[in-house]
Short mmCIF file of N, CA and C in Angstrom, two decimals:
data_model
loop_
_atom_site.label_atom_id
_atom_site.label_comp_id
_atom_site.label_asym_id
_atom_site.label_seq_id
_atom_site.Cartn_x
_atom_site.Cartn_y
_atom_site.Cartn_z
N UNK A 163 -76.28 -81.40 139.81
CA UNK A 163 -76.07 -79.98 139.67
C UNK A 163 -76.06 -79.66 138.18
N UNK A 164 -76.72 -78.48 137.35
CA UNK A 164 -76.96 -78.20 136.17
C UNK A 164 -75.92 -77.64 135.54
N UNK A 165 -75.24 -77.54 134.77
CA UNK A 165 -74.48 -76.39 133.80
C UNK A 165 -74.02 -75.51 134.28
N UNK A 166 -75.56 -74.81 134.63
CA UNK A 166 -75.77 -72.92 134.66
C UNK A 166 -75.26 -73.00 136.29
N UNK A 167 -75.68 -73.70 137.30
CA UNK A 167 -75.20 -74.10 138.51
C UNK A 167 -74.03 -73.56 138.35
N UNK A 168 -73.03 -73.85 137.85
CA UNK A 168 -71.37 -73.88 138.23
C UNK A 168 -71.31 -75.48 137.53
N UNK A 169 -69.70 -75.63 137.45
CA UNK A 169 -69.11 -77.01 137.17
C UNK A 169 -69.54 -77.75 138.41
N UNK A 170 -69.31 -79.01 138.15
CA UNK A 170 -69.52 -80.02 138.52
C UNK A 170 -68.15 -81.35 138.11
N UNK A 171 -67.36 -81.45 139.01
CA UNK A 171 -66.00 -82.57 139.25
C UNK A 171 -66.53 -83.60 139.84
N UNK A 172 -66.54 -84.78 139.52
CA UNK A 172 -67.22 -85.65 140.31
C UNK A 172 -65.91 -87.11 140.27
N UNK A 173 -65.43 -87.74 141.37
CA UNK A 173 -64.84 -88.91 141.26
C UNK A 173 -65.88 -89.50 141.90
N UNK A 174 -65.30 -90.77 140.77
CA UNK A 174 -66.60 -91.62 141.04
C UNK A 174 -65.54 -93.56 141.29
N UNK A 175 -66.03 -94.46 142.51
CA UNK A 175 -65.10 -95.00 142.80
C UNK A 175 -63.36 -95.14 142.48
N UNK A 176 -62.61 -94.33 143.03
CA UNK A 176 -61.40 -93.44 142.07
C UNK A 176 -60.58 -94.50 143.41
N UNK A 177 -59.93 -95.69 142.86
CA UNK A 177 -58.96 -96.28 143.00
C UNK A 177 -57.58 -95.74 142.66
N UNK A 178 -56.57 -95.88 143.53
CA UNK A 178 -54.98 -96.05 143.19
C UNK A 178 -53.99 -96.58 144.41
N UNK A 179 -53.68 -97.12 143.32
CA UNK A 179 -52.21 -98.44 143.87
C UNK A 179 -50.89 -98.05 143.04
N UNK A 180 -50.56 -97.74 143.80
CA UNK A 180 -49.11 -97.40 143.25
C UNK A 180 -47.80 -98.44 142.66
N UNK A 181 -47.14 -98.66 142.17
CA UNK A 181 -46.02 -100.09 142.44
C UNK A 181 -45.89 -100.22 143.50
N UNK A 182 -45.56 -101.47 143.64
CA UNK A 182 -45.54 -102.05 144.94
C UNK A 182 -46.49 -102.22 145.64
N UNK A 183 -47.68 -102.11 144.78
CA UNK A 183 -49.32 -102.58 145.85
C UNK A 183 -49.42 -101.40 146.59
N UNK A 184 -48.84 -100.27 147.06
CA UNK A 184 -49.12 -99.47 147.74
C UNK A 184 -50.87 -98.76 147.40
N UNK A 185 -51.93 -99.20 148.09
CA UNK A 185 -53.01 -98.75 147.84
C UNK A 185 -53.09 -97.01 148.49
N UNK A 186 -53.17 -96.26 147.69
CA UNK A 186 -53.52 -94.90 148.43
C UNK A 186 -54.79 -94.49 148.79
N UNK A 187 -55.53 -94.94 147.38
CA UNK A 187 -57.41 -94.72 147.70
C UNK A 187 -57.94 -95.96 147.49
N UNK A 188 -59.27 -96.31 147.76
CA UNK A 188 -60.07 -97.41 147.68
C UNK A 188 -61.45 -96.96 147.25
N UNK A 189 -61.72 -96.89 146.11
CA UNK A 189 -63.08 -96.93 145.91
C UNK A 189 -63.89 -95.84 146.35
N UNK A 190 -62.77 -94.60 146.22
CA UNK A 190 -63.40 -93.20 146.48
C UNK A 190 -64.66 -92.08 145.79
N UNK A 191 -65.51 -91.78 146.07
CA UNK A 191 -66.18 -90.83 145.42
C UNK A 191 -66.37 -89.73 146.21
N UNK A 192 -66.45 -88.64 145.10
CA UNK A 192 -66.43 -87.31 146.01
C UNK A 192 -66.74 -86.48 144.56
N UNK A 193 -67.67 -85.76 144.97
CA UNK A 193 -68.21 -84.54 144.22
C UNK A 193 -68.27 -83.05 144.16
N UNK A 194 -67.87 -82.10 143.96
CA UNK A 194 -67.11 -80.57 144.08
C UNK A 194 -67.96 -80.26 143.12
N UNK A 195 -68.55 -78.81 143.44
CA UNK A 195 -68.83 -77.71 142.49
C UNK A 195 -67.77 -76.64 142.68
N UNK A 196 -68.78 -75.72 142.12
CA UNK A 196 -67.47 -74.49 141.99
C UNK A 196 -67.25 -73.93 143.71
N UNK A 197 -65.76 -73.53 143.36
CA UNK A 197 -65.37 -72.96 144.71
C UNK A 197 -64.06 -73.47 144.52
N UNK A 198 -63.41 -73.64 146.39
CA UNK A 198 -62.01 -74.16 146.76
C UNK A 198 -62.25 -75.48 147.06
N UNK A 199 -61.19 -76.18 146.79
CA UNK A 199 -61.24 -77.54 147.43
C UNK A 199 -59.74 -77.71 148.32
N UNK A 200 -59.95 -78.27 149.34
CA UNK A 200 -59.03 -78.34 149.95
C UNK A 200 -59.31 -79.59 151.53
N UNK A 201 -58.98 -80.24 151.07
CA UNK A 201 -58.81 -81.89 152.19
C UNK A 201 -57.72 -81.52 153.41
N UNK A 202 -58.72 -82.04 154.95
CA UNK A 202 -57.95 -82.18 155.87
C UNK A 202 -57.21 -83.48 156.03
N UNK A 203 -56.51 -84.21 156.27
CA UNK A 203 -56.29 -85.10 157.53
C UNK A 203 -54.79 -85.40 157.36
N UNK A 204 -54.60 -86.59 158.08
CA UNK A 204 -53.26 -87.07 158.80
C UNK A 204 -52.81 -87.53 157.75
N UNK A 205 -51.12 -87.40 157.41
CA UNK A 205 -49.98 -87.35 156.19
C UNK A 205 -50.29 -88.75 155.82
N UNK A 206 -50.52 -89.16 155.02
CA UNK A 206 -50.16 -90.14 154.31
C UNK A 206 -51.77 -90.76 153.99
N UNK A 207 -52.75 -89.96 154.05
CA UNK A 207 -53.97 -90.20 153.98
C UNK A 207 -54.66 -90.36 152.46
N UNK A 208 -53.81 -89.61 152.10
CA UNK A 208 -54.16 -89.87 149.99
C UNK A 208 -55.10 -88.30 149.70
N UNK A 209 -54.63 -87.40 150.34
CA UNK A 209 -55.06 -85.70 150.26
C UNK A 209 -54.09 -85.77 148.90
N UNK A 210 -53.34 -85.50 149.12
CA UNK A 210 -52.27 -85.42 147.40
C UNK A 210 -52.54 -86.13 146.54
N UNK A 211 -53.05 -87.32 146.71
CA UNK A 211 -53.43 -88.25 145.40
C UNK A 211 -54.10 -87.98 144.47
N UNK A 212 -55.67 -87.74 145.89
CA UNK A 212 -57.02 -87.33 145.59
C UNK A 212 -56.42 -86.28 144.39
N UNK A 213 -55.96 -84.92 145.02
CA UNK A 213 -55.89 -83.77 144.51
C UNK A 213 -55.29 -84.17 143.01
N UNK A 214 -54.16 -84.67 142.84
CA UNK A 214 -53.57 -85.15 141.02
C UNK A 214 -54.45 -85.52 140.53
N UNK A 215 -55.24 -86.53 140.85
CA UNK A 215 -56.08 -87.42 139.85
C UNK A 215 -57.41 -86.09 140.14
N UNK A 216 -58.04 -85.36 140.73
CA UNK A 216 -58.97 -84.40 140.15
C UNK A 216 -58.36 -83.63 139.41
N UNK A 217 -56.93 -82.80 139.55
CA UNK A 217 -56.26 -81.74 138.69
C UNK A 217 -55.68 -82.56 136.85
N UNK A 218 -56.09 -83.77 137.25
CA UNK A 218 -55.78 -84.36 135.75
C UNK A 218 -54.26 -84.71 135.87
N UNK A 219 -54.09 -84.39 137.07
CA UNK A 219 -52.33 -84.88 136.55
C UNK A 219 -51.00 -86.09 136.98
N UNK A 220 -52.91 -87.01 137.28
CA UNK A 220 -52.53 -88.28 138.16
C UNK A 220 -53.18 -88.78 137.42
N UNK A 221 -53.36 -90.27 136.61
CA UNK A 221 -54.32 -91.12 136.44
C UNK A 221 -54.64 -92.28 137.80
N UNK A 222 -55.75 -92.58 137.73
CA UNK A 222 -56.59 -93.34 138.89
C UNK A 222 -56.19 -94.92 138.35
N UNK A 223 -55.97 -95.53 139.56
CA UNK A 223 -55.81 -97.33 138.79
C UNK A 223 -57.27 -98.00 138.31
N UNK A 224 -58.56 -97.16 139.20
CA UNK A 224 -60.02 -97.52 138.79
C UNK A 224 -60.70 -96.80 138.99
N UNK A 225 -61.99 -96.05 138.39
CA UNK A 225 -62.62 -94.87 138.40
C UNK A 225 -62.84 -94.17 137.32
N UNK A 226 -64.02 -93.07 137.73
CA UNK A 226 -64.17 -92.61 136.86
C UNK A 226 -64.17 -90.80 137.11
N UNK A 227 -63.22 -90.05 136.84
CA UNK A 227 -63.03 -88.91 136.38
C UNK A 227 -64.06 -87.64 135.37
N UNK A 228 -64.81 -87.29 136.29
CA UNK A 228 -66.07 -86.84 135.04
C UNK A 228 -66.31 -85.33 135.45
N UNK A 229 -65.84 -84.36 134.60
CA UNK A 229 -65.73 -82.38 134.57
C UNK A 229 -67.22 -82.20 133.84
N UNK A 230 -68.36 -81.67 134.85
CA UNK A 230 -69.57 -81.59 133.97
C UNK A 230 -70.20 -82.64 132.82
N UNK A 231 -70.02 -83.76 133.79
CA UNK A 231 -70.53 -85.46 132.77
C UNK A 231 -69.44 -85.88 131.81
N UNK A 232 -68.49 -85.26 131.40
CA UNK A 232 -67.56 -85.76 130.58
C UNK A 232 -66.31 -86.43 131.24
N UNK A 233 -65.83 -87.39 130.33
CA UNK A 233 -65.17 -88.15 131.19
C UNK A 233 -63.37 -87.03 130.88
N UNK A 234 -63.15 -86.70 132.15
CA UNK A 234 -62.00 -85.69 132.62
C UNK A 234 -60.77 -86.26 131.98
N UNK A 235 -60.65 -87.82 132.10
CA UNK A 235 -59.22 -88.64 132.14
C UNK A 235 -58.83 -88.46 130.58
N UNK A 236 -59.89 -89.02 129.80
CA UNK A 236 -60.05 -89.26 128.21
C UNK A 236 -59.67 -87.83 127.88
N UNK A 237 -60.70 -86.65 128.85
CA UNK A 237 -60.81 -84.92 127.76
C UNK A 237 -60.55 -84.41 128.62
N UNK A 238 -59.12 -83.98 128.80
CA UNK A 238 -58.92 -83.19 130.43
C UNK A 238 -59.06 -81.96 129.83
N UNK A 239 -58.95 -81.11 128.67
CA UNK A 239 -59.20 -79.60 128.14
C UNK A 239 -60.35 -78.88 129.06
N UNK A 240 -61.06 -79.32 128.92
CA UNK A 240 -62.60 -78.79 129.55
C UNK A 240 -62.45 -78.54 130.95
N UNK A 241 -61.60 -79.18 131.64
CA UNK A 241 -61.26 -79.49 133.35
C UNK A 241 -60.53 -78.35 133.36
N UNK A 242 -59.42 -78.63 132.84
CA UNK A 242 -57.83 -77.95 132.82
C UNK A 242 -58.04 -76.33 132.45
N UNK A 243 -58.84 -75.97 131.64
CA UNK A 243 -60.14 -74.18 131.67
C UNK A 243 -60.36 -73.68 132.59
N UNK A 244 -60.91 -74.83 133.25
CA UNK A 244 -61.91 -73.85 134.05
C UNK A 244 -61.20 -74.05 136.00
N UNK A 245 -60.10 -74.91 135.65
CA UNK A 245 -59.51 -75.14 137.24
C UNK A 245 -58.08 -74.38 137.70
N UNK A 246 -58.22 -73.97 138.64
CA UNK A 246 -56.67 -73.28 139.28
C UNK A 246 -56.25 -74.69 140.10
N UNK A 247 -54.80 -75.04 139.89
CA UNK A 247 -54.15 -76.00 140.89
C UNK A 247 -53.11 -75.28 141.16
N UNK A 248 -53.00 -75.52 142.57
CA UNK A 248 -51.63 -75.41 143.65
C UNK A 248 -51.08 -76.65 144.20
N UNK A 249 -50.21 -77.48 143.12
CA UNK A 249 -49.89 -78.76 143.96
C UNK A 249 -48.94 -78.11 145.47
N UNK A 250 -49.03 -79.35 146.19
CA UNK A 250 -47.96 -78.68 147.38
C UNK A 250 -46.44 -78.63 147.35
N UNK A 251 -45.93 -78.69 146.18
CA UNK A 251 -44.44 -78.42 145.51
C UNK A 251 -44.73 -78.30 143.93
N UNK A 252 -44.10 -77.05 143.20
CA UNK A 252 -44.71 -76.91 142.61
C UNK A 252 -43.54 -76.01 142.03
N UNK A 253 -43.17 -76.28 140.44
CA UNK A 253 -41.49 -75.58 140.45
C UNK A 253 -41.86 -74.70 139.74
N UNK A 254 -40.46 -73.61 139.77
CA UNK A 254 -40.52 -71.93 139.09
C UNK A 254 -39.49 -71.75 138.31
N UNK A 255 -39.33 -70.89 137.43
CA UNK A 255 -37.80 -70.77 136.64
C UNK A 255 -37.37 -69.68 137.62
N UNK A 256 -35.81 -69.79 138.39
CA UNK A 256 -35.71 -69.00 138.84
C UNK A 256 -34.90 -67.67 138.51
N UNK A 257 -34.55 -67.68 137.51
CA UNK A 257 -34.41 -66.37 136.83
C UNK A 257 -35.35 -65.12 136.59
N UNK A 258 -36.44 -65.89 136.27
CA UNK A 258 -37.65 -65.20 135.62
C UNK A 258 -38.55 -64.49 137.18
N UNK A 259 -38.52 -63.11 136.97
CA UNK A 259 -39.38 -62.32 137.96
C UNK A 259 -41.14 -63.05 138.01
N UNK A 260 -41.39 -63.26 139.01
CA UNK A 260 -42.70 -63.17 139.51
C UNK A 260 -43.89 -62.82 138.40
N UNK A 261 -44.11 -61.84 138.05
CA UNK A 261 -44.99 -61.36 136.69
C UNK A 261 -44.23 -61.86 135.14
N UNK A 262 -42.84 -62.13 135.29
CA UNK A 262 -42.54 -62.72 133.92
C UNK A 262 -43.08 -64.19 133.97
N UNK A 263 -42.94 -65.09 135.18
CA UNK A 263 -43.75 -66.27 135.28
C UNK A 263 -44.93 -66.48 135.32
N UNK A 264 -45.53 -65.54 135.87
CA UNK A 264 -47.40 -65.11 135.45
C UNK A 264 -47.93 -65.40 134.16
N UNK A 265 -46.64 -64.17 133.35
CA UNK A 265 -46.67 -63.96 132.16
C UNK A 265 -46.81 -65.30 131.23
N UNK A 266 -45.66 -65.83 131.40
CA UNK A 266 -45.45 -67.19 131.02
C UNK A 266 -46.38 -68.04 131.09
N UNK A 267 -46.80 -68.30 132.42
CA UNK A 267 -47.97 -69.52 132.60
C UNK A 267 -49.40 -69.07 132.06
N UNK A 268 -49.55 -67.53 132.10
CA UNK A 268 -51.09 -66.89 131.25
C UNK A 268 -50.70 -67.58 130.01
N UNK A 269 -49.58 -67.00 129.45
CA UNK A 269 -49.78 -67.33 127.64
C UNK A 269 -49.75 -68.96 127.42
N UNK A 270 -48.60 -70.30 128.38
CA UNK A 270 -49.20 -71.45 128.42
C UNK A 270 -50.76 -71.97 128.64
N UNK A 271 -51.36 -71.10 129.47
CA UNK A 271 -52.96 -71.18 129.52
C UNK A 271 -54.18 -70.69 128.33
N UNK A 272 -53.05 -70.04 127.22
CA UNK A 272 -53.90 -69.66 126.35
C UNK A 272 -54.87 -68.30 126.47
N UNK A 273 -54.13 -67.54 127.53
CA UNK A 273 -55.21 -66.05 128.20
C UNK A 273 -54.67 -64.98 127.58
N UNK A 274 -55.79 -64.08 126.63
CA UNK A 274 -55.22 -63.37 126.05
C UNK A 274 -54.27 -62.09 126.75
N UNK A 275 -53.35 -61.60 126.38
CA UNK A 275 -52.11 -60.99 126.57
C UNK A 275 -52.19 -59.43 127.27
N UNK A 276 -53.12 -58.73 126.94
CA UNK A 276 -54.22 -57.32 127.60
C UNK A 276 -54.51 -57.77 128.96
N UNK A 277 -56.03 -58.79 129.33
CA UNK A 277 -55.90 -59.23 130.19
C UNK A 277 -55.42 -59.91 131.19
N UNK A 278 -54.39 -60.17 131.02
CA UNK A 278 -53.52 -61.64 131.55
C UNK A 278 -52.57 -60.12 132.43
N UNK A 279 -51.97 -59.59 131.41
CA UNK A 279 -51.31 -58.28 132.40
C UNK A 279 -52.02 -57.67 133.19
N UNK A 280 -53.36 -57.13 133.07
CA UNK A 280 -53.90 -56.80 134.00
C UNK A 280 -54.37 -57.26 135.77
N UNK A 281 -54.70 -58.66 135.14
CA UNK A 281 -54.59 -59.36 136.16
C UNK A 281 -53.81 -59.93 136.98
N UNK A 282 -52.23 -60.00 136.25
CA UNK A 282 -51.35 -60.34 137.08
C UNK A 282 -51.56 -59.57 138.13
N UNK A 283 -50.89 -57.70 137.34
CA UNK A 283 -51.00 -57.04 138.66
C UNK A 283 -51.62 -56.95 139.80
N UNK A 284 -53.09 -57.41 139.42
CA UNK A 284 -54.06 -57.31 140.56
C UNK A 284 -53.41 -58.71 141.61
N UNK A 285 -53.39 -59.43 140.66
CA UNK A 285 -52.97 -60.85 141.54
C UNK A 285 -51.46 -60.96 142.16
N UNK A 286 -50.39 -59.61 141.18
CA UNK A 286 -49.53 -59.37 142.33
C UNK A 286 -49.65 -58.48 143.90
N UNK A 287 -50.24 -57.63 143.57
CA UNK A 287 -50.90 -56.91 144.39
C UNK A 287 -51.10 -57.47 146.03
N UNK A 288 -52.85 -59.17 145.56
CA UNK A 288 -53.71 -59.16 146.11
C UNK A 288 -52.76 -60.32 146.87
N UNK A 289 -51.57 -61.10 146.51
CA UNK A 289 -50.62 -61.89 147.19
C UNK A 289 -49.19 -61.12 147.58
N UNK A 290 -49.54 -59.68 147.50
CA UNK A 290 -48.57 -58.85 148.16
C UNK A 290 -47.73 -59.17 147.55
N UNK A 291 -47.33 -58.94 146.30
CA UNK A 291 -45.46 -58.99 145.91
C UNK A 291 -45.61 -58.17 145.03
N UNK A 292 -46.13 -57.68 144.74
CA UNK A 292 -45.97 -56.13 143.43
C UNK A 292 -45.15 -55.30 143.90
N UNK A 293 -44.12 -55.24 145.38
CA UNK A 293 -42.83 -54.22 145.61
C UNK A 293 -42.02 -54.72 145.80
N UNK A 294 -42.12 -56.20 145.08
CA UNK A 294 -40.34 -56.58 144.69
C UNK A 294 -40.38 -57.05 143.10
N UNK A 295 -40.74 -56.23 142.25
CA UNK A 295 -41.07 -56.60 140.68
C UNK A 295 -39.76 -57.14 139.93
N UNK A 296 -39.10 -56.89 140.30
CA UNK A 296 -37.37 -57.14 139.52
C UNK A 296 -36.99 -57.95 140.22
N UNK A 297 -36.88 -58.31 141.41
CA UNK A 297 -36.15 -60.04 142.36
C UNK A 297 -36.86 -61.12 141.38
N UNK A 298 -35.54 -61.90 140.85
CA UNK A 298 -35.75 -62.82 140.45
C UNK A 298 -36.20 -64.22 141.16
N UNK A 299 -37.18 -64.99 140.80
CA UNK A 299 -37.87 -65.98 142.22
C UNK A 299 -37.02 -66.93 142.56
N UNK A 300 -35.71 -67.05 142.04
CA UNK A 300 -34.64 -67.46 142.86
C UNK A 300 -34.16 -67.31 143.86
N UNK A 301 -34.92 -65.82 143.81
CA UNK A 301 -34.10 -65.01 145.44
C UNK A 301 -35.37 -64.69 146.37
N UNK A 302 -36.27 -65.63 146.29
CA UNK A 302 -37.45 -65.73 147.13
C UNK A 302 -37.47 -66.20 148.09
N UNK A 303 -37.82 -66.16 149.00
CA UNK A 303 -38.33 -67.23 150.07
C UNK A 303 -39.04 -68.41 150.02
N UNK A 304 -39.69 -69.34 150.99
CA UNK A 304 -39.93 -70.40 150.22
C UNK A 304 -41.55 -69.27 150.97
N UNK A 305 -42.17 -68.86 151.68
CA UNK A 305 -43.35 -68.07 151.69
C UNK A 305 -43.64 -67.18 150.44
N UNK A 306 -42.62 -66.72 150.07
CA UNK A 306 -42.73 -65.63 148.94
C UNK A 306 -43.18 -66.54 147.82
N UNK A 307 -42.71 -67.65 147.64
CA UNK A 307 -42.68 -68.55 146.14
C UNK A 307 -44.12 -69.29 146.72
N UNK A 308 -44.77 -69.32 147.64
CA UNK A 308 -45.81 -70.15 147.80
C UNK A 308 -46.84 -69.05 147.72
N UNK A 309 -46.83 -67.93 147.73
CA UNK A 309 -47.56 -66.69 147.22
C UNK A 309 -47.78 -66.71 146.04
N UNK A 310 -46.76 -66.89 144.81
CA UNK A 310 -46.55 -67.30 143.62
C UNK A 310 -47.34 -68.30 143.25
N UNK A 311 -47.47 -69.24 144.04
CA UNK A 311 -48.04 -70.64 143.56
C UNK A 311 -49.82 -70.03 143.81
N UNK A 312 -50.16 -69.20 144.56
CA UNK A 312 -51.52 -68.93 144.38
C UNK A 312 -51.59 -67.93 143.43
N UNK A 313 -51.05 -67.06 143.35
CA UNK A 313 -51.57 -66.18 142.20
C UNK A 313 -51.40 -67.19 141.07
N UNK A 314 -50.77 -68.10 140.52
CA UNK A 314 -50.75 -68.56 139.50
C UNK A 314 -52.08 -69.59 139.65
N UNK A 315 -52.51 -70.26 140.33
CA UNK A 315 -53.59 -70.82 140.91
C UNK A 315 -54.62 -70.15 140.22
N UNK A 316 -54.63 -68.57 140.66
CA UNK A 316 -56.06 -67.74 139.93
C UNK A 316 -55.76 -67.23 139.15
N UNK A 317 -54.68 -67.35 138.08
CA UNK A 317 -54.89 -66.76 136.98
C UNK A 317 -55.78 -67.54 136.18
N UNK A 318 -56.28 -66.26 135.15
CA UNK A 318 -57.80 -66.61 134.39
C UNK A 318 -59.00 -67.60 134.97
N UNK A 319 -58.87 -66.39 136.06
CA UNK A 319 -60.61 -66.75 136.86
C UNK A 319 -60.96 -68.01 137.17
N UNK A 320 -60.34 -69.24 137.53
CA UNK A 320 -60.77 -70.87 137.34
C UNK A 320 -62.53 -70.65 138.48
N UNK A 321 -63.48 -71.85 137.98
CA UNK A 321 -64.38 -71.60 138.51
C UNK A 321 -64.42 -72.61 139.79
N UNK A 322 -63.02 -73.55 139.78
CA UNK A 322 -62.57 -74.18 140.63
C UNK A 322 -61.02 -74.20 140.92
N UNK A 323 -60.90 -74.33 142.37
CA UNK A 323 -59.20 -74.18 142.67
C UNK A 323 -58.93 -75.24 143.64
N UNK A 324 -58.18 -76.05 143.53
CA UNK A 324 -57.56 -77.49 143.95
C UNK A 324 -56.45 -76.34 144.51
N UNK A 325 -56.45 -76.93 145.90
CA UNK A 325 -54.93 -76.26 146.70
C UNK A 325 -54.35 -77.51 147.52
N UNK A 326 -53.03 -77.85 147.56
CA UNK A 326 -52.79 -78.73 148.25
C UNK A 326 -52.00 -78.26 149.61
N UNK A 327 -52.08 -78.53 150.46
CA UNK A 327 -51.09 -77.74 151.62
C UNK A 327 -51.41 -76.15 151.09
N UNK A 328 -52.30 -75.52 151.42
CA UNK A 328 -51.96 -74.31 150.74
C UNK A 328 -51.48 -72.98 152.03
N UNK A 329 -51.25 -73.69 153.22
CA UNK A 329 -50.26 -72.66 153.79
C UNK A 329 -48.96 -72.93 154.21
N UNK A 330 -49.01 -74.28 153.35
CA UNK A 330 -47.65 -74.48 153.92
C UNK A 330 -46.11 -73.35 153.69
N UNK A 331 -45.43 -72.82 154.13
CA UNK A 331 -44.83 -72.22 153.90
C UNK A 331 -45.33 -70.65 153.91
N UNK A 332 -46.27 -70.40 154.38
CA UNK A 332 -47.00 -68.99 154.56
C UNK A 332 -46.37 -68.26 155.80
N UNK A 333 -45.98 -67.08 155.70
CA UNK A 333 -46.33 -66.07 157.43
C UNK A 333 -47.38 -66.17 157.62
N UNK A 334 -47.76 -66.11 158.91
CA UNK A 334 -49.44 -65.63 159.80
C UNK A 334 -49.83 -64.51 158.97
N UNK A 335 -49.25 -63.27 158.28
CA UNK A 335 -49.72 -62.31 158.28
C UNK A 335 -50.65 -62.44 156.71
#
């Protein structure tokens, strides 16, 4: 896949053994362009593993980690741009309102300060919590705070989004 294509994430035989010999993956490859990524199967299958070691925030015991041919592990900057992650626990300050943590994680992301507000709102909006602006996310639900975990997911446009469990803790509605 080219450049202009979209990104390109590629694991390439992506081993991990944990202490204790615990093998999670074996000699995995798997390749993602732009879009969602999101793995089915049965608990203890290495869906969470997978997901750290593509979001950069796992190293692999063997493999190779490569964001548009570059190796991800060595230069995670280039990855860490252009990707939204939702691990499936995933912590909040709970003092801090909903858009003050937006706020927070835009300016840790480096998104300038004009747009970053703008988009919260939209992204409070588009995960329905823009009519509780002042509840501090202490006093959330654990659905309400997993709403949180996606809008923060898409802040500044990623051209890829790693979700892990991403309804866990959702209403149907």
């Amino acid at each position: 896949m080219s450049a202009a294509a979209g990104p390109q994430l590629e694991l390439v035989g992506i081993t991990k053994v944990y202490r204790g010999g615990h093998r999670a993956l074996d000699g995995l490859t798997l390749s993602v362009g732009t879009g969602l990524l999101g793995l089915l199967g049965a608990n203890g299958a290495g869906k969470s593993t997978i997901m750290r070691i593509a979001a950069t925030v796992t190293r692999p015991t063997t493999g190779q980690v490569r964001f548009d041919g570059a190796d991800a592990v060595a230069h995670p900057d280039a990855l860490r741009r252009s990707l939204g992650y939702l691990p499936q626990d995933f912590g909040v300050y709970p003092n801090l309102t909903a858009r003050e943590f937006l706020s927070y994680l835009a300016a840790a992301k480096g998104l300038p300060a004009r747009a970053s507000r703008i988009q919260i709102e939209e992204l409070l909006q588009l995960v329905n919590l823009d009519g509780v602006p002042k509840r501090r996310l202490g006093g959330y639900s654990g659905g309400m705070l997993r709403r949180v975990g996606i809008a923060q997911a898409l802040l500044g446009n990623p051209r890829l989004v790693i979700v892990d469990e991403p309804t866990a803790g959702l209403d149907p509605e």
